[in-house]
Amino acid sequence: MVETKDKIGAVEAPGWKPYILGIFCNWCSYAGADGAGTARMQRPAVLRIIRVMCSGRVEPEFVFRGLKNGADGVLVSTCHPGDCHYVTGNYKTFRKAPLISKFLEQMGINPKRFRLTNVSASEGAELTEIIEDFVEELHEIGPSPFKNKKE
Amino acid sequence: MVNSDEEPRIGVYICDCGVNIAGVLDNDELREYAATLPNVVKSERYKFMCSEIGQKLIQEDIENGEINRVVVAACSPRMHENTFRKATREAGLNEFLFEQANIREHDSWVHMRQQDDAQSIAQDIVRMAVAKASKLEPLEVMKVEVKPSALVIGAGIAGINVAKDLGDQGFDVTLVEKTPTIGGHMAQLDKTFPTMDCSACIITPEMVEVGNHPNINILNYAEVTKVDGFVGNFKVEITKKPHYVDQEACTGCGGCSDVCPVITGNEFDEGMKERKAIYLPFPQAVPNKFTIDMDHCIKCELCKDECEPDAINFDDKPKKIEKEFGTIIVTTGYKAFDPSDYTPYGFGRFPNVITGLQMERELSSFGPTVGKPVRPSDGKAPHSIAFFQCVGSRSFQPGMNNYCSRVCCMYAMKQARQYKEKHPEAEIYILYMDIRAFGKGYEEFYEIAAREYGINFIRGRAAEVFENPENNNIIIRAEDTLLKRPIELEVDMVVLSVGLEAQEDATVISRLLNVSQTADGFFMEAHPKLRPIDTLSDGIFVAGVAQGPKDIPDTVAQAKGAASGAASLMAQGEVEIEPYFSVINNALCSSCLSCVDLCPYTAISYDKLANLVTINKALCKGCGTCTAACPCNAITQNHFKVSQIMAMIDTAIPTR
Ligand code: FES
């Protein structure tokens, strides 16, 4: 993938923490995030999660809108291949993901701001690692060039 | 009932959850913050929103007409969504006008030391929930029929109990077992701790009862190969493996086995005794019919000539059976840890190192040594035996399990006591990390083992063993952590107290049924405390060791629980399911048919003549894939509409 610097780069203020918007499927990933909570696995305070029943419900528009509104990163999390509660919903999301990245690139937005992961219901620890890793990467990329101007 | 064009008036209720939330977040601040959000007319805080008083707070506000939408900021909706929906419905408001903001699992519990950031995340979460609530629409719950039939997978002591309980209540039960006989591991055991009653004497009558039960159909030597449908109406395909012996005709006389020239190890006796290629796993097997093990059969057909009822059929083929079930109970049990790969203990290399299950068979009066344990190298009764605890359990070494298997301390002490009873002069050592005697009467059992039986307890895990080449004795190196010094010990025999592991095919079952596994491979319960036998897939229950290591009383308790869970669903005859299905607006549809191919349930059909796409809501399970894909926005998913999700995304980020 081509490295695209966000065209309108923003400067990282001291103490800045990235804002990550998560869109998680109910059966594996949302449950995994719940599991991380139950096990009190501490992670950087960056993630807010929107729940959908299956990652198949995720429209590319959700990702674009999240980034446009000023999220520094959007994380779509699905069940592992073969584990989707609705059989194949996640495969359809896997197919959409490269298109989303491509589109972001073409729009001059760093495609690394969008991530797709698989987290199962027992993988609270993995989720924590994913978040830590994403935060690190977002620190490299810097804050979103967009601001939420909505009231 | 509210109609959706009424202006939203939202009540926000913030839960302290004791200190779980309020210990990290400033809930007063959060309450004040929520009050400033659009459409919020009421903002409250309470210690425990899920308590009766908490629910009353919401209900009063609904009944007074103050609010027509509810947001509760508390734990995960996977925990209490149903509680609050019920409260909402009982107060006269459509339950789908409720939204839960998860500020516990997703915030206070994972950001305990980042209170400022946690607070702003809580604001974000509440703001998003309020935005979604403003867009919520009332929905009708769907009711589906629950067939009065249950599928029980795995016929050990758990499965047998589930089947018996459900069968006794008049439900139609199918009990599937992958081996040729029911009974599971419990049938292999000699005595059970701490009461020392005979295991076979407990389980064999139960096996016979289940075998003869008018409402229970046993499908032994069979596996579940396909599962479709949902709670109340599971469509299941079961494949029965070929026995190569007509099960109707076979009388169980055993003539065939007498003439069979092939000898191999009997699984039931953990390979300590041989069996023929045509065999009955053990004399009390249910059903008491023979099976040919084709992996070993040499097709000499001697059995065919011998068989009087002419039951042998070498052309037997796998049979597929299809049936519908209202509920499914998973009782697949465990597999004992295989110590062969753990080389320091020499299992498989040194004949006098055996596993706990092998010892159990040796102790059994219908086992390979008719109840008089001997050491495999010379067939003599060992004078000294050392038991190694936690083999495969409580270890972070690769290939081992981190968890405690819960039964090994007790079974080792039980076997030690049994041996001591027969050989009072014997020297018995138990090398342990700590003794976990947690059950009723267990601690007393341990006390007596140490005090009255004179069993030597050595605290310390064995490091490695060697064989004395002269007499096949086992030399043990270990550390006595109480004396704080290394020890060396020579014994006649070593018994490895192997732990319990998830079945090898647990992953297959997990995929077939859509039931998650925890990191250790056991099936995951819906809630560790409150719903330990439910799974997250409605209508599917799990009981016994399939859910995690446990002893027989706990297994039976869970089995009874699972049976009652399944029975209550089937007795009601119908169940409510979430109406999250997708609906299509044909006025917007361009008949591109993208959705038709995407639907995993073939719920979408296209009538060419009428040029009409329809979604069958009985088949639709509500994944929303079609909704996401529709280029004309003609499809919407109930409760997850574009407007509802976008409302969340648009309010997700605080204005800066
Ligand atoms: S349910 Fe998790 S991706 Fe479909």
PDB file of N, CA, C and O in Angstrom, chain B residues 221-268:
ATOM      1  N   TYR B 221     -22.393 -43.983  18.162  1.00  0.00           N
ATOM      2  CA  TYR B 221     -21.499 -44.057  17.019  1.00  0.00           C
ATOM      3  C   TYR B 221     -21.958 -43.081  15.942  1.00  0.00           C
ATOM      4  O   TYR B 221     -22.033 -43.410  14.758  1.00  0.00           O
ATOM      5  N   ALA B 222     -22.311 -41.894  16.359  1.00  0.00           N
ATOM      6  CA  ALA B 222     -22.870 -40.915  15.432  1.00  0.00           C
ATOM      7  C   ALA B 222     -22.334 -39.537  15.771  1.00  0.00           C
ATOM      8  O   ALA B 222     -21.915 -39.293  16.905  1.00  0.00           O
ATOM      9  N   GLU B 223     -22.329 -38.670  14.789  1.00  0.00           N
ATOM     10  CA  GLU B 223     -21.862 -37.310  15.029  1.00  0.00           C
ATOM     11  C   GLU B 223     -22.798 -36.320  14.364  1.00  0.00           C
ATOM     12  O   GLU B 223     -23.387 -36.600  13.335  1.00  0.00           O
ATOM     13  N   VAL B 224     -22.902 -35.162  14.994  1.00  0.00           N
ATOM     14  CA  VAL B 224     -23.698 -34.091  14.410  1.00  0.00           C
ATOM     15  C   VAL B 224     -22.886 -33.481  13.281  1.00  0.00           C
ATOM     16  O   VAL B 224     -21.728 -33.118  13.470  1.00  0.00           O
ATOM     17  N   THR B 225     -23.458 -33.393  12.098  1.00  0.00           N
ATOM     18  CA  THR B 225     -22.660 -32.913  10.974  1.00  0.00           C
ATOM     19  C   THR B 225     -23.170 -31.604  10.391  1.00  0.00           C
ATOM     20  O   THR B 225     -22.480 -30.954   9.628  1.00  0.00           O
ATOM     21  N   LYS B 226     -24.388 -31.204  10.740  1.00  0.00           N
ATOM     22  CA  LYS B 226     -24.883 -29.945  10.189  1.00  0.00           C
ATOM     23  C   LYS B 226     -25.961 -29.404  11.111  1.00  0.00           C
ATOM     24  O   LYS B 226     -26.787 -30.165  11.614  1.00  0.00           O
ATOM     25  N   VAL B 227     -25.937 -28.109  11.346  1.00  0.00           N
ATOM     26  CA  VAL B 227     -26.972 -27.497  12.158  1.00  0.00           C
ATOM     27  C   VAL B 227     -27.432 -26.228  11.461  1.00  0.00           C
ATOM     28  O   VAL B 227     -26.624 -25.369  11.115  1.00  0.00           O
ATOM     29  N   ASP B 228     -28.729 -26.127  11.244  1.00  0.00           N
ATOM     30  CA  ASP B 228     -29.315 -24.926  10.661  1.00  0.00           C
ATOM     31  C   ASP B 228     -30.424 -24.463  11.583  1.00  0.00           C
ATOM     32  O   ASP B 228     -30.811 -25.177  12.485  1.00  0.00           O
ATOM     33  N   GLY B 229     -30.966 -23.292  11.277  1.00  0.00           N
ATOM     34  CA  GLY B 229     -32.110 -22.839  12.034  1.00  0.00           C
ATOM     35  C   GLY B 229     -31.714 -22.136  13.314  1.00  0.00           C
ATOM     36  O   GLY B 229     -30.555 -21.767  13.502  1.00  0.00           O
ATOM     37  N   PHE B 230     -32.670 -21.959  14.194  1.00  0.00           N
ATOM     38  CA  PHE B 230     -32.450 -21.152  15.380  1.00  0.00           C
ATOM     39  C   PHE B 230     -33.322 -21.686  16.497  1.00  0.00           C
ATOM     40  O   PHE B 230     -34.026 -22.681  16.297  1.00  0.00           O
ATOM     41  N   VAL B 231     -33.275 -21.016  17.642  1.00  0.00           N
ATOM     42  CA  VAL B 231     -34.005 -21.492  18.813  1.00  0.00           C
ATOM     43  C   VAL B 231     -35.426 -21.940  18.444  1.00  0.00           C
ATOM     44  O   VAL B 231     -36.131 -21.255  17.725  1.00  0.00           O
ATOM     45  N   GLY B 232     -35.784 -23.091  18.933  1.00  0.00           N
ATOM     46  CA  GLY B 232     -37.119 -23.600  18.670  1.00  0.00           C
ATOM     47  C   GLY B 232     -37.206 -24.477  17.446  1.00  0.00           C
ATOM     48  O   GLY B 232     -38.037 -25.379  17.374  1.00  0.00           O
ATOM     49  N   ASN B 233     -36.360 -24.209  16.468  1.00  0.00           N
ATOM     50  CA  ASN B 233     -36.434 -24.923  15.187  1.00  0.00           C
ATOM     51  C   ASN B 233     -35.053 -25.186  14.608  1.00  0.00           C
ATOM     52  O   ASN B 233     -34.699 -24.672  13.573  1.00  0.00           O
ATOM     53  N   PHE B 234     -34.256 -25.944  15.329  1.00  0.00           N
ATOM     54  CA  PHE B 234     -32.952 -26.293  14.776  1.00  0.00           C
ATOM     55  C   PHE B 234     -33.130 -27.465  13.815  1.00  0.00           C
ATOM     56  O   PHE B 234     -33.750 -28.457  14.176  1.00  0.00           O
ATOM     57  N   LYS B 235     -32.569 -27.313  12.635  1.00  0.00           N
ATOM     58  CA  LYS B 235     -32.598 -28.440  11.686  1.00  0.00           C
ATOM     59  C   LYS B 235     -31.226 -29.076  11.710  1.00  0.00           C
ATOM     60  O   LYS B 235     -30.238 -28.437  11.392  1.00  0.00           O
ATOM     61  N   VAL B 236     -31.180 -30.321  12.164  1.00  0.00           N
ATOM     62  CA  VAL B 236     -29.894 -30.944  12.435  1.00  0.00           C
ATOM     63  C   VAL B 236     -29.708 -32.187  11.580  1.00  0.00           C
ATOM     64  O   VAL B 236     -30.644 -32.973  11.401  1.00  0.00           O
ATOM     65  N   GLU B 237     -28.500 -32.318  11.062  1.00  0.00           N
ATOM     66  CA  GLU B 237     -28.156 -33.543  10.343  1.00  0.00           C
ATOM     67  C   GLU B 237     -27.177 -34.330  11.207  1.00  0.00           C
ATOM     68  O   GLU B 237     -26.163 -33.794  11.651  1.00  0.00           O
ATOM     69  N   ILE B 238     -27.529 -35.581  11.464  1.00  0.00           N
ATOM     70  CA  ILE B 238     -26.673 -36.442  12.277  1.00  0.00           C
ATOM     71  C   ILE B 238     -26.189 -37.571  11.381  1.00  0.00           C
ATOM     72  O   ILE B 238     -26.994 -38.174  10.663  1.00  0.00           O
ATOM     73  N   THR B 239     -24.885 -37.824  11.405  1.00  0.00           N
ATOM     74  CA  THR B 239     -24.362 -38.908  10.577  1.00  0.00           C
ATOM     75  C   THR B 239     -23.996 -40.082  11.463  1.00  0.00           C
ATOM     76  O   THR B 239     -23.190 -39.939  12.388  1.00  0.00           O
ATOM     77  N   LYS B 240     -24.635 -41.193  11.202  1.00  0.00           N
ATOM     78  CA  LYS B 240     -24.346 -42.395  11.969  1.00  0.00           C
ATOM     79  C   LYS B 240     -23.268 -43.173  11.235  1.00  0.00           C
ATOM     80  O   LYS B 240     -23.399 -43.489  10.065  1.00  0.00           O
ATOM     81  N   LYS B 241     -22.172 -43.435  11.959  1.00  0.00           N
ATOM     82  CA  LYS B 241     -21.071 -44.146  11.323  1.00  0.00           C
ATOM     83  C   LYS B 241     -21.467 -45.613  11.135  1.00  0.00           C
ATOM     84  O   LYS B 241     -22.271 -46.150  11.903  1.00  0.00           O
ATOM     85  N   PRO B 242     -20.887 -46.270  10.133  1.00  0.00           N
ATOM     86  CA  PRO B 242     -21.268 -47.671   9.909  1.00  0.00           C
ATOM     87  C   PRO B 242     -20.704 -48.592  10.993  1.00  0.00           C
ATOM     88  O   PRO B 242     -19.519 -48.533  11.310  1.00  0.00           O
ATOM     89  N   HIS B 243     -21.560 -49.417  11.574  1.00  0.00           N
ATOM     90  CA  HIS B 243     -21.113 -50.397  12.572  1.00  0.00           C
ATOM     91  C   HIS B 243     -20.596 -51.659  11.885  1.00  0.00           C
ATOM     92  O   HIS B 243     -19.923 -52.462  12.493  1.00  0.00           O
ATOM     93  N   TYR B 244     -21.030 -51.871  10.641  1.00  0.00           N
ATOM     94  CA  TYR B 244     -20.780 -53.106   9.886  1.00  0.00           C
ATOM     95  C   TYR B 244     -21.425 -54.316  10.568  1.00  0.00           C
ATOM     96  O   TYR B 244     -21.092 -55.456  10.281  1.00  0.00           O
ATOM     97  N   VAL B 245     -22.289 -54.023  11.514  1.00  0.00           N
ATOM     98  CA  VAL B 245     -23.051 -55.078  12.183  1.00  0.00           C
ATOM     99  C   VAL B 245     -24.473 -54.541  12.268  1.00  0.00           C
ATOM    100  O   VAL B 245     -24.662 -53.418  12.741  1.00  0.00           O
ATOM    101  N   ASP B 246     -25.415 -55.272  11.788  1.00  0.00           N
ATOM    102  CA  ASP B 246     -26.801 -54.826  11.846  1.00  0.00           C
ATOM    103  C   ASP B 246     -27.221 -54.710  13.312  1.00  0.00           C
ATOM    104  O   ASP B 246     -27.307 -55.705  14.030  1.00  0.00           O
ATOM    105  N   GLN B 247     -27.471 -53.492  13.734  1.00  0.00           N
ATOM    106  CA  GLN B 247     -27.718 -53.254  15.155  1.00  0.00           C
ATOM    107  C   GLN B 247     -29.055 -53.820  15.620  1.00  0.00           C
ATOM    108  O   GLN B 247     -29.236 -54.084  16.801  1.00  0.00           O
ATOM    109  N   GLU B 248     -29.963 -53.982  14.691  1.00  0.00           N
ATOM    110  CA  GLU B 248     -31.246 -54.583  15.055  1.00  0.00           C
ATOM    111  C   GLU B 248     -31.056 -56.085  15.280  1.00  0.00           C
ATOM    112  O   GLU B 248     -31.544 -56.653  16.245  1.00  0.00           O
ATOM    113  N   ALA B 249     -30.321 -56.701  14.351  1.00  0.00           N
ATOM    114  CA  ALA B 249     -30.197 -58.159  14.374  1.00  0.00           C
ATOM    115  C   ALA B 249     -29.236 -58.651  15.454  1.00  0.00           C
ATOM    116  O   ALA B 249     -29.418 -59.721  16.021  1.00  0.00           O
ATOM    117  N   CYS B 250     -28.189 -57.866  15.752  1.00  0.00           N
ATOM    118  CA  CYS B 250     -27.152 -58.310  16.692  1.00  0.00           C
ATOM    119  C   CYS B 250     -27.760 -58.613  18.049  1.00  0.00           C
ATOM    120  O   CYS B 250     -28.535 -57.823  18.593  1.00  0.00           O
ATOM    121  N   THR B 251     -27.412 -59.768  18.596  1.00  0.00           N
ATOM    122  CA  THR B 251     -27.949 -60.132  19.906  1.00  0.00           C
ATOM    123  C   THR B 251     -26.937 -59.866  21.007  1.00  0.00           C
ATOM    124  O   THR B 251     -27.219 -60.061  22.187  1.00  0.00           O
ATOM    125  N   GLY B 252     -25.739 -59.474  20.621  1.00  0.00           N
ATOM    126  CA  GLY B 252     -24.711 -59.203  21.618  1.00  0.00           C
ATOM    127  C   GLY B 252     -24.122 -60.462  22.220  1.00  0.00           C
ATOM    128  O   GLY B 252     -23.543 -60.424  23.306  1.00  0.00           O
ATOM    129  N   CYS B 253     -24.220 -61.585  21.498  1.00  0.00           N
ATOM    130  CA  CYS B 253     -23.756 -62.853  22.069  1.00  0.00           C
ATOM    131  C   CYS B 253     -22.237 -62.918  22.168  1.00  0.00           C
ATOM    132  O   CYS B 253     -21.686 -63.559  23.048  1.00  0.00           O
ATOM    133  N   GLY B 254     -21.543 -62.258  21.257  1.00  0.00           N
ATOM    134  CA  GLY B 254     -20.078 -62.199  21.344  1.00  0.00           C
ATOM    135  C   GLY B 254     -19.369 -63.307  20.621  1.00  0.00           C
ATOM    136  O   GLY B 254     -18.145 -63.404  20.676  1.00  0.00           O
ATOM    137  N   GLY B 255     -20.093 -64.164  19.918  1.00  0.00           N
ATOM    138  CA  GLY B 255     -19.479 -65.241  19.149  1.00  0.00           C
ATOM    139  C   GLY B 255     -18.470 -64.710  18.146  1.00  0.00           C
ATOM    140  O   GLY B 255     -17.391 -65.268  17.963  1.00  0.00           O
ATOM    141  N   CYS B 256     -18.818 -63.605  17.514  1.00  0.00           N
ATOM    142  CA  CYS B 256     -17.962 -63.001  16.501  1.00  0.00           C
ATOM    143  C   CYS B 256     -16.613 -62.608  17.084  1.00  0.00           C
ATOM    144  O   CYS B 256     -15.557 -62.858  16.506  1.00  0.00           O
ATOM    145  N   SER B 257     -16.668 -62.006  18.243  1.00  0.00           N
ATOM    146  CA  SER B 257     -15.460 -61.507  18.877  1.00  0.00           C
ATOM    147  C   SER B 257     -14.540 -62.666  19.253  1.00  0.00           C
ATOM    148  O   SER B 257     -13.321 -62.546  19.182  1.00  0.00           O
ATOM    149  N   ASP B 258     -15.138 -63.789  19.626  1.00  0.00           N
ATOM    150  CA  ASP B 258     -14.323 -64.952  19.996  1.00  0.00           C
ATOM    151  C   ASP B 258     -13.474 -65.458  18.836  1.00  0.00           C
ATOM    152  O   ASP B 258     -12.340 -65.879  19.022  1.00  0.00           O
ATOM    153  N   VAL B 259     -14.034 -65.372  17.622  1.00  0.00           N
ATOM    154  CA  VAL B 259     -13.284 -65.920  16.490  1.00  0.00           C
ATOM    155  C   VAL B 259     -12.400 -64.889  15.800  1.00  0.00           C
ATOM    156  O   VAL B 259     -11.535 -65.230  15.012  1.00  0.00           O
ATOM    157  N   CYS B 260     -12.621 -63.611  16.108  1.00  0.00           N
ATOM    158  CA  CYS B 260     -11.851 -62.556  15.430  1.00  0.00           C
ATOM    159  C   CYS B 260     -10.365 -62.707  15.762  1.00  0.00           C
ATOM    160  O   CYS B 260      -9.983 -62.780  16.925  1.00  0.00           O
ATOM    161  N   PRO B 261      -9.503 -62.746  14.740  1.00  0.00           N
ATOM    162  CA  PRO B 261      -8.081 -62.972  15.004  1.00  0.00           C
ATOM    163  C   PRO B 261      -7.316 -61.678  15.304  1.00  0.00           C
ATOM    164  O   PRO B 261      -6.147 -61.733  15.670  1.00  0.00           O
ATOM    165  N   VAL B 262      -7.948 -60.526  15.141  1.00  0.00           N
ATOM    166  CA  VAL B 262      -7.209 -59.263  15.279  1.00  0.00           C
ATOM    167  C   VAL B 262      -7.243 -58.780  16.722  1.00  0.00           C
ATOM    168  O   VAL B 262      -8.305 -58.726  17.341  1.00  0.00           O
ATOM    169  N   ILE B 263      -6.085 -58.432  17.229  1.00  0.00           N
ATOM    170  CA  ILE B 263      -6.017 -57.947  18.610  1.00  0.00           C
ATOM    171  C   ILE B 263      -5.462 -56.540  18.618  1.00  0.00           C
ATOM    172  O   ILE B 263      -4.445 -56.251  17.988  1.00  0.00           O
ATOM    173  N   THR B 264      -6.154 -55.651  19.314  1.00  0.00           N
ATOM    174  CA  THR B 264      -5.674 -54.275  19.428  1.00  0.00           C
ATOM    175  C   THR B 264      -6.024 -53.773  20.830  1.00  0.00           C
ATOM    176  O   THR B 264      -6.679 -54.474  21.590  1.00  0.00           O
ATOM    177  N   GLY B 265      -5.564 -52.562  21.178  1.00  0.00           N
ATOM    178  CA  GLY B 265      -5.794 -52.050  22.526  1.00  0.00           C
ATOM    179  C   GLY B 265      -7.217 -51.527  22.696  1.00  0.00           C
ATOM    180  O   GLY B 265      -7.774 -50.895  21.807  1.00  0.00           O
ATOM    181  N   ASN B 266      -7.794 -51.798  23.822  1.00  0.00           N
ATOM    182  CA  ASN B 266      -9.146 -51.323  24.089  1.00  0.00           C
ATOM    183  C   ASN B 266      -9.122 -49.906  24.638  1.00  0.00           C
ATOM    184  O   ASN B 266      -8.519 -49.639  25.680  1.00  0.00           O
ATOM    185  N   GLU B 267      -9.800 -48.986  23.954  1.00  0.00           N
ATOM    186  CA  GLU B 267      -9.843 -47.584  24.384  1.00  0.00           C
ATOM    187  C   GLU B 267     -10.435 -47.476  25.785  1.00  0.00           C
ATOM    188  O   GLU B 267     -10.003 -46.673  26.600  1.00  0.00           O
ATOM    189  N   PHE B 268     -11.451 -48.300  26.033  1.00  0.00           N
ATOM    190  CA  PHE B 268     -12.136 -48.208  27.315  1.00  0.00           C
ATOM    191  C   PHE B 268     -11.179 -48.502  28.469  1.00  0.00           C
ATOM    192  O   PHE B 268     -11.265 -47.916  29.530  1.00  0.00           O
TER     193      PHE B 268
END
